[in-house]
Amino acid sequence: MHTNLDFIALHTTDLTAARQYYTGVLGFETTSGPPTAAVFTQAGGATLAVREPLPHEPQDHLGAGVSVWFGVPDADAYHARIAAAGAQVIQPPQDGPFGRMFSVRTPDGHTLTFHQTPA
């Protein structure tokens, strides 16, 4: 059986701050979603959301052990824009296994990697 990644939810302890980071710093656009989540518009592939953890989900180590990759048309230009907006860059732009790439850490400790994809 083949599977297709459909939805990614990253937990946050402060939904208001997370929404501001993803929209104000990273430039993501929100779409409709429940009041306990910020769901972002996607151009293709899986949908991303940041949300409050449910009561039965662990909350002691948000962001541990997960990295999420996004394709962007110009990694260097996007890096310059979000670094100027306050993103915490943990890996500067460099050539990697999938082309030009860099990584940031979100306020909740999630690692997001952006790599250059063909336009």
mmCIF file of C-alpha atoms in Angstrom:
data_model
loop_
_atom_site.group_PDB
_atom_site.id
_atom_site.type_symbol
_atom_site.label_atom_id
_atom_site.label_comp_id
_atom_site.label_asym_id
_atom_site.label_seq_id
_atom_site.Cartn_x
_atom_site.Cartn_y
_atom_site.Cartn_z
ATOM 1 C CA MET A 1 0.000 0.000 0.000
ATOM 2 C CA HIS A 2 1.230 3.491 -0.830
ATOM 3 C CA THR A 3 0.670 6.332 1.599
ATOM 4 C CA ASN A 4 0.645 10.067 1.023
ATOM 5 C CA LEU A 5 1.606 12.507 3.780
ATOM 6 C CA ASP A 6 -1.486 14.640 4.330
ATOM 7 C CA PHE A 7 -1.203 16.650 7.547
ATOM 8 C CA ILE A 8 1.516 17.726 9.994
ATOM 9 C CA ALA A 9 0.672 19.305 13.368
ATOM 10 C CA LEU A 10 3.385 20.788 15.550
ATOM 11 C CA HIS A 11 2.484 21.316 19.210
ATOM 12 C CA THR A 12 2.886 24.671 20.904
ATOM 13 C CA THR A 13 2.490 25.940 24.456
ATOM 14 C CA ASP A 14 1.548 29.446 23.211
ATOM 15 C CA LEU A 15 -0.719 29.403 20.164
ATOM 16 C CA THR A 16 -0.870 33.185 19.853
ATOM 17 C CA ALA A 17 2.940 33.503 19.800
ATOM 18 C CA ALA A 18 3.301 30.533 17.431
ATOM 19 C CA ARG A 19 0.745 31.996 15.001
ATOM 20 C CA GLN A 20 2.642 35.317 15.059
ATOM 21 C CA TYR A 21 5.992 33.567 14.451
ATOM 22 C CA TYR A 22 4.763 31.518 11.490
ATOM 23 C CA THR A 23 2.929 34.453 9.882
ATOM 24 C CA GLY A 24 5.055 37.448 10.929
ATOM 25 C CA VAL A 25 8.544 35.927 10.796
ATOM 26 C CA LEU A 26 8.255 33.031 8.322
ATOM 27 C CA GLY A 27 5.584 34.670 6.147
ATOM 28 C CA PHE A 28 3.156 31.726 6.139
ATOM 29 C CA GLU A 29 -0.515 32.450 5.406
ATOM 30 C CA THR A 30 -3.290 31.022 7.587
ATOM 31 C CA THR A 31 -6.469 29.355 6.431
ATOM 32 C CA SER A 32 -9.543 28.311 8.416
ATOM 33 C CA GLY A 33 -9.119 25.910 11.303
ATOM 34 C CA PRO A 34 -10.318 25.145 14.826
ATOM 35 C CA PRO A 35 -9.781 27.704 17.618
ATOM 36 C CA THR A 36 -7.064 25.505 19.177
ATOM 37 C CA ALA A 37 -4.892 25.555 16.030
ATOM 38 C CA ALA A 38 -3.413 27.787 13.358
ATOM 39 C CA VAL A 39 -3.665 25.994 10.018
ATOM 40 C CA PHE A 40 -1.562 27.294 7.146
ATOM 41 C CA THR A 41 -2.286 27.549 3.443
ATOM 42 C CA GLN A 42 -0.302 25.040 1.406
ATOM 43 C CA ALA A 43 0.582 25.135 -2.263
ATOM 44 C CA GLY A 44 0.925 21.380 -2.582
ATOM 45 C CA GLY A 45 1.704 18.364 -0.466
ATOM 46 C CA ALA A 46 0.821 18.136 3.227
ATOM 47 C CA THR A 47 -0.977 20.751 5.319
ATOM 48 C CA LEU A 48 0.885 22.231 8.321
ATOM 49 C CA ALA A 49 -0.700 23.403 11.564
ATOM 50 C CA VAL A 50 0.524 24.477 14.984
ATOM 51 C CA ARG A 51 -1.856 23.512 17.760
ATOM 52 C CA GLU A 52 -2.290 23.160 21.452
ATOM 53 C CA PRO A 53 -1.636 19.598 22.677
ATOM 54 C CA LEU A 54 -4.598 17.480 23.654
ATOM 55 C CA PRO A 55 -4.752 16.447 27.341
ATOM 56 C CA HIS A 56 -3.497 12.896 26.645
ATOM 57 C CA GLU A 57 -0.489 14.016 24.551
ATOM 58 C CA PRO A 58 2.997 14.521 26.077
ATOM 59 C CA GLN A 59 3.903 18.154 26.620
ATOM 60 C CA ASP A 60 7.338 17.892 28.201
ATOM 61 C CA HIS A 61 9.517 17.996 25.086
ATOM 62 C CA LEU A 62 7.920 19.932 22.240
ATOM 63 C CA GLY A 63 10.023 19.840 19.085
ATOM 64 C CA ALA A 64 12.282 16.974 20.114
ATOM 65 C CA GLY A 65 13.142 14.455 17.441
ATOM 66 C CA VAL A 66 11.278 15.989 14.507
ATOM 67 C CA SER A 67 12.419 18.036 11.542
ATOM 68 C CA VAL A 68 10.152 19.308 8.807
ATOM 69 C CA TRP A 69 11.386 20.312 5.349
ATOM 70 C CA PHE A 70 9.857 22.958 3.079
ATOM 71 C CA GLY A 71 10.693 23.637 -0.563
ATOM 72 C CA VAL A 72 11.280 27.283 -1.531
ATOM 73 C CA PRO A 73 12.230 28.731 -4.937
ATOM 74 C CA ASP A 74 15.245 30.735 -3.641
ATOM 75 C CA ALA A 75 16.756 29.516 -0.357
ATOM 76 C CA ASP A 76 19.224 32.409 -0.004
ATOM 77 C CA ALA A 77 16.583 35.106 -0.568
ATOM 78 C CA TYR A 78 14.131 33.448 1.816
ATOM 79 C CA HIS A 79 16.877 33.032 4.427
ATOM 80 C CA ALA A 80 17.745 36.731 4.199
ATOM 81 C CA ARG A 81 14.100 37.735 4.590
ATOM 82 C CA ILE A 82 13.260 35.562 7.593
ATOM 83 C CA ALA A 83 16.615 36.125 9.338
ATOM 84 C CA ALA A 84 15.935 39.881 9.142
ATOM 85 C CA ALA A 85 12.473 39.226 10.611
ATOM 86 C CA GLY A 86 14.005 37.453 13.633
ATOM 87 C CA ALA A 87 14.130 33.735 12.767
ATOM 88 C CA GLN A 88 16.691 31.785 14.830
ATOM 89 C CA VAL A 89 18.927 30.316 12.129
ATOM 90 C CA ILE A 90 20.658 27.180 13.414
ATOM 91 C CA GLN A 91 22.209 26.119 10.105
ATOM 92 C CA PRO A 92 23.160 28.865 7.634
ATOM 93 C CA PRO A 93 22.566 28.501 3.891
ATOM 94 C CA GLN A 94 24.761 25.817 2.391
ATOM 95 C CA ASP A 95 24.691 23.140 -0.263
ATOM 96 C CA GLY A 96 23.124 19.954 1.060
ATOM 97 C CA PRO A 97 21.885 16.579 -0.158
ATOM 98 C CA PHE A 98 18.790 18.166 -1.750
ATOM 99 C CA GLY A 99 20.345 21.422 -2.971
ATOM 100 C CA ARG A 100 20.764 24.788 -1.270
ATOM 101 C CA MET A 101 19.326 24.664 2.270
ATOM 102 C CA PHE A 102 19.219 26.193 5.764
ATOM 103 C CA SER A 103 17.462 25.449 9.057
ATOM 104 C CA VAL A 104 15.728 27.489 11.757
ATOM 105 C CA ARG A 105 14.485 26.632 15.233
ATOM 106 C CA THR A 106 10.991 27.799 16.188
ATOM 107 C CA PRO A 107 10.209 29.266 19.613
ATOM 108 C CA ASP A 108 8.757 25.852 20.564
ATOM 109 C CA GLY A 109 11.993 24.063 19.580
ATOM 110 C CA HIS A 110 10.902 22.585 16.245
ATOM 111 C CA THR A 111 13.541 22.421 13.508
ATOM 112 C CA LEU A 112 12.315 23.658 10.126
ATOM 113 C CA THR A 113 14.561 23.166 7.107
ATOM 114 C CA PHE A 114 14.064 25.094 3.881
ATOM 115 C CA HIS A 115 15.629 23.801 0.689
ATOM 116 C CA GLN A 116 15.668 25.213 -2.795
ATOM 117 C CA THR A 117 13.355 23.469 -5.224
ATOM 118 C CA PRO A 118 12.903 24.082 -8.948
ATOM 119 C CA ALA A 119 10.451 26.873 -9.689
#
